[in-house]
Coordinates of C-alpha atoms in Angstrom, one line a residue:
Chain W
A29 CA -0.8 -2.5 -3.6
Q30 CA 2.8 -3.5 -3.8
S31 CA 5.3 -5.1 -1.4
V32 CA 8.9 -6.3 -1.4
T33 CA 10.5 -9.1 0.6
Q34 CA 14.2 -9.4 0.9
L35 CA 14.7 -13.0 2.1
D36 CA 17.9 -12.5 4.0
S37 CA 18.7 -9.8 6.5
H38 CA 22.4 -10.6 6.4
V39 CA 24.6 -12.3 3.8
S40 CA 28.2 -13.2 4.4
V41 CA 30.6 -14.2 1.6
S42 CA 34.3 -14.5 1.1
E43 CA 36.1 -12.0 -1.1
G44 CA 36.3 -13.3 -4.6
T45 CA 33.2 -15.6 -4.3
P46 CA 29.8 -15.0 -5.9
V47 CA 27.1 -12.8 -4.3
L48 CA 23.4 -13.5 -4.3
L49 CA 20.9 -11.2 -2.7
R50 CA 17.3 -12.4 -3.0
C51 CA 14.2 -10.2 -3.5
N52 CA 10.6 -11.1 -4.2
Y53 CA 8.0 -8.5 -5.0
S54 CA 4.3 -8.2 -5.5
S55 CA 2.5 -5.5 -7.5
S56 CA -0.9 -4.9 -8.9
Y57 CA 0.5 -3.3 -12.0
S58 CA 3.6 -3.8 -14.2
P59 CA 6.3 -2.6 -11.9
S60 CA 9.7 -1.0 -12.2
L61 CA 12.2 -2.6 -9.9
F62 CA 15.4 -1.1 -8.5
W63 CA 18.3 -2.1 -6.3
Y64 CA 19.9 0.6 -4.2
V65 CA 23.1 0.4 -2.1
Q66 CA 23.9 2.3 1.0
H67 CA 27.4 2.6 2.3
P68 CA 27.9 3.9 5.9
N69 CA 27.2 7.6 6.1
K70 CA 26.3 7.8 2.5
G71 CA 23.0 8.3 0.6
L72 CA 21.1 5.5 -1.2
Q73 CA 22.9 5.0 -4.5
L74 CA 21.2 3.3 -7.5
L75 CA 22.8 0.1 -8.6
L76 CA 20.5 -0.9 -11.4
K77 CA 16.8 -0.8 -12.5
Y78 CA 14.4 -2.9 -14.5
T79 CA 11.8 -0.9 -16.5
S80 CA 10.2 -3.6 -18.8
A81 CA 12.9 -3.7 -21.3
A82 CA 15.5 -6.5 -21.1
T83 CA 14.9 -8.9 -18.2
L84 CA 18.6 -9.2 -17.4
V85 CA 19.8 -5.8 -16.1
K86 CA 23.4 -4.9 -15.7
G87 CA 24.4 -2.2 -13.2
I88 CA 27.4 -0.5 -11.7
N89 CA 30.3 -2.3 -10.1
G90 CA 29.7 -5.6 -11.8
F91 CA 26.3 -6.2 -10.3
E92 CA 23.3 -7.6 -12.3
A93 CA 19.8 -8.7 -11.7
E94 CA 17.3 -10.8 -13.5
F95 CA 13.6 -10.0 -13.6
K96 CA 11.5 -13.2 -13.4
K97 CA 7.8 -12.5 -13.7
S98 CA 6.8 -16.1 -13.2
E99 CA 8.7 -16.2 -9.9
T100 CA 8.0 -12.5 -9.0
S101 CA 11.7 -12.3 -8.2
F102 CA 14.5 -9.8 -8.9
H103 CA 17.6 -11.3 -7.3
L104 CA 20.9 -9.4 -7.3
T105 CA 24.1 -11.1 -8.2
K106 CA 27.8 -10.5 -8.7
P107 CA 30.3 -13.1 -9.9
S108 CA 33.1 -12.1 -7.5
A109 CA 32.7 -10.1 -4.3
H110 CA 35.1 -7.3 -3.4
M111 CA 35.7 -5.8 0.0
S112 CA 34.2 -2.5 -1.1
D113 CA 30.9 -4.3 -1.8
A114 CA 30.2 -4.5 2.0
A115 CA 27.1 -2.3 2.5
E116 CA 23.3 -2.4 2.9
Y117 CA 21.3 -3.3 -0.2
F118 CA 17.7 -2.4 -0.8
C119 CA 15.3 -3.9 -3.3
V120 CA 12.7 -1.4 -4.3
V121 CA 9.5 -1.5 -6.4
R122 CA 7.5 1.2 -7.9
S123 CA 4.0 0.3 -9.2
G124 CA 2.8 1.2 -12.6
G125 CA -0.4 2.4 -11.1
G126 CA 0.7 6.0 -10.8
A127 CA 1.9 6.1 -7.2
D128 CA 4.9 8.3 -6.6
G129 CA 6.3 6.6 -3.7
L130 CA 8.9 3.8 -3.8
T131 CA 8.2 0.7 -1.7
F132 CA 11.4 -0.6 -0.1
G133 CA 12.4 -4.0 1.2
K134 CA 13.9 -4.2 4.6
G135 CA 17.4 -4.4 3.3
T136 CA 20.2 -7.0 3.2
H137 CA 23.5 -6.4 5.0
L138 CA 26.3 -7.8 2.9
I139 CA 29.4 -8.8 4.8
I140 CA 32.6 -9.6 2.9
Q141 CA 35.1 -11.9 4.6
P142 CA 38.8 -11.4 3.7
Chain V
E26 CA 28.3 14.1 -10.5
P27 CA 25.4 16.1 -9.0
E28 CA 24.1 15.0 -5.6
V29 CA 21.3 15.6 -3.3
T30 CA 22.5 17.1 -0.1
Q31 CA 20.8 17.2 3.3
T32 CA 21.4 19.3 6.5
P33 CA 21.9 18.7 9.3
S34 CA 23.3 15.2 9.3
H35 CA 22.2 14.7 12.9
Q36 CA 19.6 16.6 14.9
V37 CA 18.6 16.1 18.6
T38 CA 15.4 17.8 19.8
Q39 CA 13.1 17.7 22.8
M40 CA 9.6 16.3 22.4
G41 CA 7.1 19.0 21.4
Q42 CA 9.7 21.1 19.6
E43 CA 9.5 22.0 15.9
V44 CA 12.3 20.8 13.6
I45 CA 13.1 21.7 10.0
L46 CA 15.1 19.3 7.9
R47 CA 16.7 20.8 4.8
C48 CA 17.5 19.3 1.4
V49 CA 19.0 20.7 -1.8
P50 CA 17.8 18.5 -4.7
I51 CA 19.7 18.1 -7.9
S52 CA 19.4 21.4 -9.8
N53 CA 17.5 20.4 -12.9
H54 CA 15.1 18.0 -11.1
L55 CA 11.5 18.9 -10.7
Y56 CA 10.1 16.3 -8.4
F57 CA 11.0 16.0 -4.7
Y58 CA 10.3 13.4 -2.1
W59 CA 10.7 12.7 1.6
Y60 CA 11.1 9.2 3.1
R61 CA 11.9 8.0 6.6
Q62 CA 13.4 5.0 8.1
I63 CA 12.7 4.2 11.8
L64 CA 15.5 2.1 13.2
G65 CA 15.1 -1.5 12.3
Q66 CA 12.2 -0.9 9.9
K67 CA 11.8 -0.3 6.2
V68 CA 12.3 2.9 4.4
E69 CA 8.8 4.5 4.1
F70 CA 7.5 7.1 1.6
L71 CA 6.2 10.3 3.2
V72 CA 5.4 12.8 0.5
S73 CA 6.1 13.9 -3.0
F74 CA 6.1 17.5 -4.2
Y75 CA 5.9 19.1 -7.6
N76 CA 5.3 22.7 -8.8
N77 CA 5.0 24.0 -5.3
E78 CA 2.3 21.5 -4.4
I79 CA 2.1 18.1 -2.7
S80 CA 1.5 15.5 -5.3
E81 CA 1.0 12.6 -3.1
K82 CA 1.3 11.8 0.6
S83 CA 1.2 8.6 2.7
E84 CA -0.9 8.0 5.8
I85 CA 2.2 8.8 7.9
F86 CA 2.2 12.4 6.6
D87 CA -0.3 13.9 8.9
D88 CA -1.0 17.5 10.0
Q89 CA 2.2 17.6 12.0
F90 CA 4.2 17.5 8.8
S91 CA 4.6 20.1 6.1
V92 CA 6.9 20.6 3.2
E93 CA 8.0 23.7 1.4
R94 CA 10.3 24.9 -1.3
P95 CA 11.1 28.3 0.1
D96 CA 13.5 29.3 -2.6
G97 CA 14.9 28.0 -5.9
S98 CA 17.2 25.4 -4.3
N99 CA 16.0 24.2 -0.9
F100 CA 13.3 21.7 -0.1
T101 CA 12.3 21.4 3.6
L102 CA 10.4 19.1 5.8
K103 CA 8.9 20.6 9.0
I104 CA 7.7 18.6 11.9
R105 CA 5.5 21.0 14.0
S106 CA 5.5 19.3 17.4
T107 CA 7.9 16.3 17.5
K108 CA 7.0 13.0 19.2
L109 CA 9.2 10.3 20.4
E110 CA 8.1 8.1 17.5
D111 CA 9.4 10.7 15.0
S112 CA 12.9 9.6 15.8
A113 CA 14.2 8.2 12.5
M114 CA 16.5 8.7 9.5
Y115 CA 14.9 11.1 7.1
F116 CA 15.9 10.9 3.4
C117 CA 15.2 13.5 0.7
A118 CA 15.1 12.4 -2.9
S119 CA 14.6 14.1 -6.3
S120 CA 13.9 13.1 -9.9
E121 CA 13.7 14.7 -13.3
A122 CA 10.3 13.2 -14.1
R123 CA 7.5 11.4 -12.5
N124 CA 7.0 8.2 -14.5
R125 CA 7.6 4.9 -12.9
Q126 CA 10.9 4.2 -14.7
E127 CA 12.4 7.4 -13.4
T128 CA 15.3 7.1 -10.9
Q129 CA 14.9 8.9 -7.6
Y130 CA 18.2 10.2 -6.3
F131 CA 18.6 10.1 -2.6
G132 CA 20.6 12.3 -0.1
P133 CA 22.6 10.9 2.8
G134 CA 19.8 11.4 5.3
T135 CA 19.3 13.4 8.5
R136 CA 19.2 11.3 11.7
L137 CA 16.6 12.8 14.0
L138 CA 16.5 11.9 17.7
V139 CA 13.5 13.1 19.8
L140 CA 14.1 13.0 23.5

């Protein structure tokens, strides 16, 4: 069984300041982990993924995430927020046990203050 | 860049009616999925489909649901007799392969409202 917990339902930061979106997971097998972003009226777009290679993963638009097995975490960060980063962010796990379906966190709504 | 598309973007139906949600996956992808998100809840996996067969389905995917690839491009989700609790956003996704590292590419969703 697998699960994902996104610790914050809303995060508000000022433009130009760092972003931290927190995610903890549990999985019975070695998982793959993903961050997806959803802008209003758009599909879920992949930001980055961890698949058991490097633990620090770089994604699009300056985002990165670090896989920490000891902490079962996969937090998403960005050094400097931009207004266009305002969106809903989903942390997602896929178990190595052969299941097809992705398991989603509840999402974090990122608000960027001018 | 290739995208997954879904139609309609919004659908309103009466309880007990049948609805068909349509998806066009990315053209060279072989694996297809449906997910749903009830308002205020997590996105949940419904079903995966490969080679004209269901590969895996969740507990949510009961006999009221069916999926089909009627031609070379479309992938559909049918709800036979809609219930109020079927109101949700339905996402289609596709991937090239099935392994756990593979990215699933999502469409923009169809918002279904059952009255």
